[in-house]
Amino acid sequence: MQESPAVSSEDPQESSIPHAAAASRVEEEGDIAADYLEELLDIADLDGDIDIEIRSGRTYISIVNEAGAEGALADLIGRDGEGLEALQELSRLAVLSATGNRSRLVLDISGYREGRAGELKGIAEEAARKVRESGEPVSLDAMSAYERKLVHDTVSDLGLHSESEGEGTRRHIVVSSPSA
């Protein structure tokens, strides 16, 4: 809800400065990461288009196949998205090195994350069904922090409880009933 200028004693330009600075910082992160990834694609002699999108104060970068080069980027994704996660972390480090600021950018390659999000929703729904049927908690396989967030959100939307357990690469989610 916006305040009416008659009620607010704050100068509208002053209140937009922090927002504008944050937007500028996020755009800079996207540009730095995109330059880094473009260099990487050139070194690896891979063709791909890089798209940058800013949503909710977060940078989303997608590398997509150029026409006729379907599957050329699959090796970058790696087994279970491990290569994608590594490239995302390297991109974040490139931003940190250039700006001194940590980045929360999200990298996707050839729509892998979108497809994986659908899979994760199905996994969460199946776990919820099992919890409702048995009343027992259900442990899921280990997954990345980003994937765990998607599962936590889905489980919450289904009215159940979820909690991350474990450390490092073995960190996973346990789904249970709200009263457990």
PDB file of C-alpha atoms in Angstrom:
ATOM      1  CA  MET A   1       0.000   0.000   0.000  1.00  0.00           C
ATOM      2  CA  GLN A   2       1.398   3.390  -0.952  1.00  0.00           C
ATOM      3  CA  GLU A   3       1.266   6.382   1.350  1.00  0.00           C
ATOM      4  CA  SER A   4      -0.359   9.489   0.010  1.00  0.00           C
ATOM      5  CA  PRO A   5       2.050  12.428  -0.394  1.00  0.00           C
ATOM      6  CA  ALA A   6      -0.189  14.563   1.837  1.00  0.00           C
ATOM      7  CA  VAL A   7       0.297  12.122   4.724  1.00  0.00           C
ATOM      8  CA  SER A   8       3.973  11.337   4.207  1.00  0.00           C
ATOM      9  CA  SER A   9       6.616  13.813   5.342  1.00  0.00           C
ATOM     10  CA  GLU A  10       9.273  11.845   3.479  1.00  0.00           C
ATOM     11  CA  ASP A  11      10.626  13.160   0.183  1.00  0.00           C
ATOM     12  CA  PRO A  12       9.655  10.608  -2.513  1.00  0.00           C
ATOM     13  CA  GLN A  13      13.010  11.014  -4.262  1.00  0.00           C
ATOM     14  CA  GLU A  14      14.915  10.229  -1.072  1.00  0.00           C
ATOM     15  CA  SER A  15      12.933   7.023  -0.459  1.00  0.00           C
ATOM     16  CA  SER A  16      13.633   5.826  -4.001  1.00  0.00           C
ATOM     17  CA  ILE A  17      17.398   6.250  -3.694  1.00  0.00           C
ATOM     18  CA  PRO A  18      18.004   3.070  -1.651  1.00  0.00           C
ATOM     19  CA  HIS A  19      15.725   1.130  -4.021  1.00  0.00           C
ATOM     20  CA  ALA A  20      17.488   2.592  -7.065  1.00  0.00           C
ATOM     21  CA  ALA A  21      20.905   1.792  -5.585  1.00  0.00           C
ATOM     22  CA  ALA A  22      19.858  -1.800  -4.875  1.00  0.00           C
ATOM     23  CA  ALA A  23      18.439  -2.161  -8.386  1.00  0.00           C
ATOM     24  CA  SER A  24      21.651  -0.768  -9.837  1.00  0.00           C
ATOM     25  CA  ARG A  25      23.730  -3.172  -7.716  1.00  0.00           C
ATOM     26  CA  VAL A  26      21.675  -6.165  -8.863  1.00  0.00           C
ATOM     27  CA  GLU A  27      22.002  -5.070 -12.499  1.00  0.00           C
ATOM     28  CA  GLU A  28      25.775  -4.722 -12.019  1.00  0.00           C
ATOM     29  CA  GLU A  29      25.899  -8.258 -10.564  1.00  0.00           C
ATOM     30  CA  GLY A  30      24.079  -9.552 -13.631  1.00  0.00           C
ATOM     31  CA  ASP A  31      26.443  -7.796 -16.011  1.00  0.00           C
ATOM     32  CA  ILE A  32      29.558  -9.052 -14.219  1.00  0.00           C
ATOM     33  CA  ALA A  33      28.276 -12.626 -14.057  1.00  0.00           C
ATOM     34  CA  ALA A  34      27.154 -12.535 -17.704  1.00  0.00           C
ATOM     35  CA  ASP A  35      30.608 -11.282 -18.801  1.00  0.00           C
ATOM     36  CA  TYR A  36      32.255 -14.054 -16.779  1.00  0.00           C
ATOM     37  CA  LEU A  37      29.987 -16.718 -18.278  1.00  0.00           C
ATOM     38  CA  GLU A  38      30.440 -15.340 -21.810  1.00  0.00           C
ATOM     39  CA  GLU A  39      34.218 -15.674 -21.415  1.00  0.00           C
ATOM     40  CA  LEU A  40      33.790 -19.205 -20.117  1.00  0.00           C
ATOM     41  CA  LEU A  41      31.620 -20.165 -23.104  1.00  0.00           C
ATOM     42  CA  ASP A  42      34.222 -18.666 -25.460  1.00  0.00           C
ATOM     43  CA  ILE A  43      37.062 -20.603 -23.801  1.00  0.00           C
ATOM     44  CA  ALA A  44      35.051 -23.839 -23.987  1.00  0.00           C
ATOM     45  CA  ASP A  45      34.081 -23.028 -27.595  1.00  0.00           C
ATOM     46  CA  LEU A  46      30.385 -23.391 -26.776  1.00  0.00           C
ATOM     47  CA  ASP A  47      27.597 -21.382 -28.338  1.00  0.00           C
ATOM     48  CA  GLY A  48      24.901 -20.021 -26.077  1.00  0.00           C
ATOM     49  CA  ASP A  49      22.840 -16.914 -25.538  1.00  0.00           C
ATOM     50  CA  ILE A  50      22.858 -15.288 -22.111  1.00  0.00           C
ATOM     51  CA  ASP A  51      19.679 -13.704 -20.795  1.00  0.00           C
ATOM     52  CA  ILE A  52      19.568 -11.589 -17.624  1.00  0.00           C
ATOM     53  CA  GLU A  53      16.372 -10.982 -15.694  1.00  0.00           C
ATOM     54  CA  ILE A  54      15.833  -9.157 -12.401  1.00  0.00           C
ATOM     55  CA  ARG A  55      12.949 -10.437 -10.267  1.00  0.00           C
ATOM     56  CA  SER A  56      12.217  -9.488  -6.668  1.00  0.00           C
ATOM     57  CA  GLY A  57      15.639  -7.942  -6.214  1.00  0.00           C
ATOM     58  CA  ARG A  58      17.464 -11.040  -7.429  1.00  0.00           C
ATOM     59  CA  THR A  59      19.411 -11.651 -10.632  1.00  0.00           C
ATOM     60  CA  TYR A  60      18.411 -14.636 -12.768  1.00  0.00           C
ATOM     61  CA  ILE A  61      20.799 -15.560 -15.562  1.00  0.00           C
ATOM     62  CA  SER A  62      19.924 -18.111 -18.218  1.00  0.00           C
ATOM     63  CA  ILE A  63      22.234 -19.650 -20.756  1.00  0.00           C
ATOM     64  CA  VAL A  64      20.198 -21.023 -23.635  1.00  0.00           C
ATOM     65  CA  ASN A  65      21.175 -23.001 -26.702  1.00  0.00           C
ATOM     66  CA  GLU A  66      21.487 -21.132 -29.932  1.00  0.00           C
ATOM     67  CA  ALA A  67      19.249 -22.420 -32.714  1.00  0.00           C
ATOM     68  CA  GLY A  68      20.538 -25.729 -34.046  1.00  0.00           C
ATOM     69  CA  ALA A  69      22.783 -26.350 -31.027  1.00  0.00           C
ATOM     70  CA  GLU A  70      20.333 -28.290 -28.854  1.00  0.00           C
ATOM     71  CA  GLY A  71      22.116 -30.326 -26.218  1.00  0.00           C
ATOM     72  CA  ALA A  72      25.441 -28.515 -26.658  1.00  0.00           C
ATOM     73  CA  LEU A  73      25.206 -27.103 -23.132  1.00  0.00           C
ATOM     74  CA  ALA A  74      24.189 -30.369 -21.421  1.00  0.00           C
ATOM     75  CA  ASP A  75      27.743 -31.045 -20.240  1.00  0.00           C
ATOM     76  CA  LEU A  76      27.730 -27.736 -18.365  1.00  0.00           C
ATOM     77  CA  ILE A  77      24.698 -28.877 -16.368  1.00  0.00           C
ATOM     78  CA  GLY A  78      26.423 -32.091 -15.307  1.00  0.00           C
ATOM     79  CA  ARG A  79      25.048 -35.040 -13.385  1.00  0.00           C
ATOM     80  CA  ASP A  80      22.133 -34.004 -11.186  1.00  0.00           C
ATOM     81  CA  GLY A  81      22.911 -30.339 -11.911  1.00  0.00           C
ATOM     82  CA  GLU A  82      26.298 -30.465 -10.174  1.00  0.00           C
ATOM     83  CA  GLY A  83      28.032 -28.594 -12.987  1.00  0.00           C
ATOM     84  CA  LEU A  84      25.292 -25.971 -12.971  1.00  0.00           C
ATOM     85  CA  GLU A  85      25.662 -25.486  -9.210  1.00  0.00           C
ATOM     86  CA  ALA A  86      29.442 -25.140  -9.599  1.00  0.00           C
ATOM     87  CA  LEU A  87      29.085 -22.567 -12.397  1.00  0.00           C
ATOM     88  CA  GLN A  88      26.568 -20.634 -10.311  1.00  0.00           C
ATOM     89  CA  GLU A  89      29.014 -20.538  -7.413  1.00  0.00           C
ATOM     90  CA  LEU A  90      31.874 -19.467  -9.710  1.00  0.00           C
ATOM     91  CA  SER A  91      29.654 -16.696 -11.111  1.00  0.00           C
ATOM     92  CA  ARG A  92      28.857 -15.551  -7.577  1.00  0.00           C
ATOM     93  CA  LEU A  93      32.588 -15.540  -6.773  1.00  0.00           C
ATOM     94  CA  ALA A  94      33.271 -13.450  -9.893  1.00  0.00           C
ATOM     95  CA  VAL A  95      30.726 -10.906  -8.631  1.00  0.00           C
ATOM     96  CA  LEU A  96      32.236 -10.971  -5.118  1.00  0.00           C
ATOM     97  CA  SER A  97      35.721 -10.459  -6.533  1.00  0.00           C
ATOM     98  CA  ALA A  98      34.630  -7.524  -8.699  1.00  0.00           C
ATOM     99  CA  THR A  99      32.328  -5.760  -6.228  1.00  0.00           C
ATOM    100  CA  GLY A 100      33.182  -6.987  -2.747  1.00  0.00           C
ATOM    101  CA  ASN A 101      29.500  -7.898  -2.324  1.00  0.00           C
ATOM    102  CA  ARG A 102      27.995 -11.361  -2.030  1.00  0.00           C
ATOM    103  CA  SER A 103      25.515 -12.229  -4.743  1.00  0.00           C
ATOM    104  CA  ARG A 104      22.379 -14.365  -4.615  1.00  0.00           C
ATOM    105  CA  LEU A 105      22.164 -14.719  -8.379  1.00  0.00           C
ATOM    106  CA  VAL A 106      20.513 -17.823  -9.817  1.00  0.00           C
ATOM    107  CA  LEU A 107      21.957 -19.462 -12.909  1.00  0.00           C
ATOM    108  CA  ASP A 108      19.989 -21.724 -15.234  1.00  0.00           C
ATOM    109  CA  ILE A 109      21.192 -23.582 -18.301  1.00  0.00           C
ATOM    110  CA  SER A 110      18.821 -24.736 -21.053  1.00  0.00           C
ATOM    111  CA  GLY A 111      15.811 -24.567 -18.728  1.00  0.00           C
ATOM    112  CA  TYR A 112      17.210 -27.230 -16.378  1.00  0.00           C
ATOM    113  CA  ARG A 113      16.019 -25.481 -13.198  1.00  0.00           C
ATOM    114  CA  GLU A 114      12.487 -25.037 -14.515  1.00  0.00           C
ATOM    115  CA  GLY A 115      12.269 -28.725 -15.388  1.00  0.00           C
ATOM    116  CA  ARG A 116      13.827 -29.706 -12.079  1.00  0.00           C
ATOM    117  CA  ALA A 117      11.346 -27.485 -10.210  1.00  0.00           C
ATOM    118  CA  GLY A 118       8.518 -29.540 -11.705  1.00  0.00           C
ATOM    119  CA  GLU A 119      10.237 -32.756 -10.614  1.00  0.00           C
ATOM    120  CA  LEU A 120      10.776 -31.390  -7.096  1.00  0.00           C
ATOM    121  CA  LYS A 121       7.132 -30.386  -6.816  1.00  0.00           C
ATOM    122  CA  GLY A 122       6.178 -33.961  -7.700  1.00  0.00           C
ATOM    123  CA  ILE A 123       8.651 -35.354  -5.144  1.00  0.00           C
ATOM    124  CA  ALA A 124       7.257 -33.048  -2.441  1.00  0.00           C
ATOM    125  CA  GLU A 125       3.662 -33.972  -3.301  1.00  0.00           C
ATOM    126  CA  GLU A 126       4.491 -37.701  -3.175  1.00  0.00           C
ATOM    127  CA  ALA A 127       6.231 -37.284   0.202  1.00  0.00           C
ATOM    128  CA  ALA A 128       3.199 -35.369   1.502  1.00  0.00           C
ATOM    129  CA  ARG A 129       0.893 -38.159   0.332  1.00  0.00           C
ATOM    130  CA  LYS A 130       3.026 -40.759   2.155  1.00  0.00           C
ATOM    131  CA  VAL A 131       3.076 -38.674   5.357  1.00  0.00           C
ATOM    132  CA  ARG A 132      -0.705 -38.280   5.270  1.00  0.00           C
ATOM    133  CA  GLU A 133      -1.214 -42.010   4.665  1.00  0.00           C
ATOM    134  CA  SER A 134       1.264 -43.339   7.235  1.00  0.00           C
ATOM    135  CA  GLY A 135       1.557 -40.476   9.709  1.00  0.00           C
ATOM    136  CA  GLU A 136       5.322 -41.137   9.661  1.00  0.00           C
ATOM    137  CA  PRO A 137       7.990 -38.615   8.594  1.00  0.00           C
ATOM    138  CA  VAL A 138       9.485 -39.100   5.123  1.00  0.00           C
ATOM    139  CA  SER A 139      13.154 -38.357   4.353  1.00  0.00           C
ATOM    140  CA  LEU A 140      14.041 -37.135   0.881  1.00  0.00           C
ATOM    141  CA  ASP A 141      17.320 -37.442  -0.999  1.00  0.00           C
ATOM    142  CA  ALA A 142      20.004 -34.794  -0.539  1.00  0.00           C
ATOM    143  CA  MET A 143      19.612 -31.672  -2.650  1.00  0.00           C
ATOM    144  CA  SER A 144      21.009 -28.177  -3.091  1.00  0.00           C
ATOM    145  CA  ALA A 145      19.873 -25.227  -0.980  1.00  0.00           C
ATOM    146  CA  TYR A 146      17.898 -23.816  -3.904  1.00  0.00           C
ATOM    147  CA  GLU A 147      16.125 -27.133  -4.450  1.00  0.00           C
ATOM    148  CA  ARG A 148      15.411 -27.506  -0.731  1.00  0.00           C
ATOM    149  CA  LYS A 149      13.777 -24.065  -0.714  1.00  0.00           C
ATOM    150  CA  LEU A 150      11.467 -25.099  -3.551  1.00  0.00           C
ATOM    151  CA  VAL A 151      10.513 -28.291  -1.687  1.00  0.00           C
ATOM    152  CA  HIS A 152       9.998 -26.436   1.626  1.00  0.00           C
ATOM    153  CA  ASP A 153       7.667 -23.990  -0.162  1.00  0.00           C
ATOM    154  CA  THR A 154       5.647 -26.795  -1.789  1.00  0.00           C
ATOM    155  CA  VAL A 155       5.356 -28.771   1.462  1.00  0.00           C
ATOM    156  CA  SER A 156       4.240 -25.634   3.309  1.00  0.00           C
ATOM    157  CA  ASP A 157       1.620 -24.929   0.626  1.00  0.00           C
ATOM    158  CA  LEU A 158       0.330 -28.480   1.196  1.00  0.00           C
ATOM    159  CA  GLY A 159      -0.096 -27.748   4.922  1.00  0.00           C
ATOM    160  CA  LEU A 160       2.678 -30.019   6.160  1.00  0.00           C
ATOM    161  CA  HIS A 161       5.961 -29.425   7.989  1.00  0.00           C
ATOM    162  CA  SER A 162       9.450 -29.826   6.525  1.00  0.00           C
ATOM    163  CA  GLU A 163      12.880 -29.485   8.021  1.00  0.00           C
ATOM    164  CA  SER A 164      16.388 -29.674   6.576  1.00  0.00           C
ATOM    165  CA  GLU A 165      18.744 -32.139   8.234  1.00  0.00           C
ATOM    166  CA  GLY A 166      22.320 -33.226   7.646  1.00  0.00           C
ATOM    167  CA  GLU A 167      25.434 -31.362   6.622  1.00  0.00           C
ATOM    168  CA  GLY A 168      27.062 -30.347   3.354  1.00  0.00           C
ATOM    169  CA  THR A 169      26.263 -32.518   0.358  1.00  0.00           C
ATOM    170  CA  ARG A 170      24.154 -34.846   2.535  1.00  0.00           C
ATOM    171  CA  ARG A 171      21.737 -32.091   3.594  1.00  0.00           C
ATOM    172  CA  HIS A 172      18.201 -33.277   2.919  1.00  0.00           C
ATOM    173  CA  ILE A 173      14.585 -32.620   3.862  1.00  0.00           C
ATOM    174  CA  VAL A 174      12.350 -34.537   6.230  1.00  0.00           C
ATOM    175  CA  VAL A 175       8.628 -34.037   5.652  1.00  0.00           C
ATOM    176  CA  SER A 176       6.241 -34.604   8.557  1.00  0.00           C
ATOM    177  CA  SER A 177       2.767 -33.741   9.766  1.00  0.00           C
ATOM    178  CA  PRO A 178       2.433 -30.304  11.410  1.00  0.00           C
ATOM    179  CA  SER A 179       1.937 -31.820  14.865  1.00  0.00           C
ATOM    180  CA  ALA A 180       5.077 -34.009  14.665  1.00  0.00           C
TER     181      ALA A 180
END
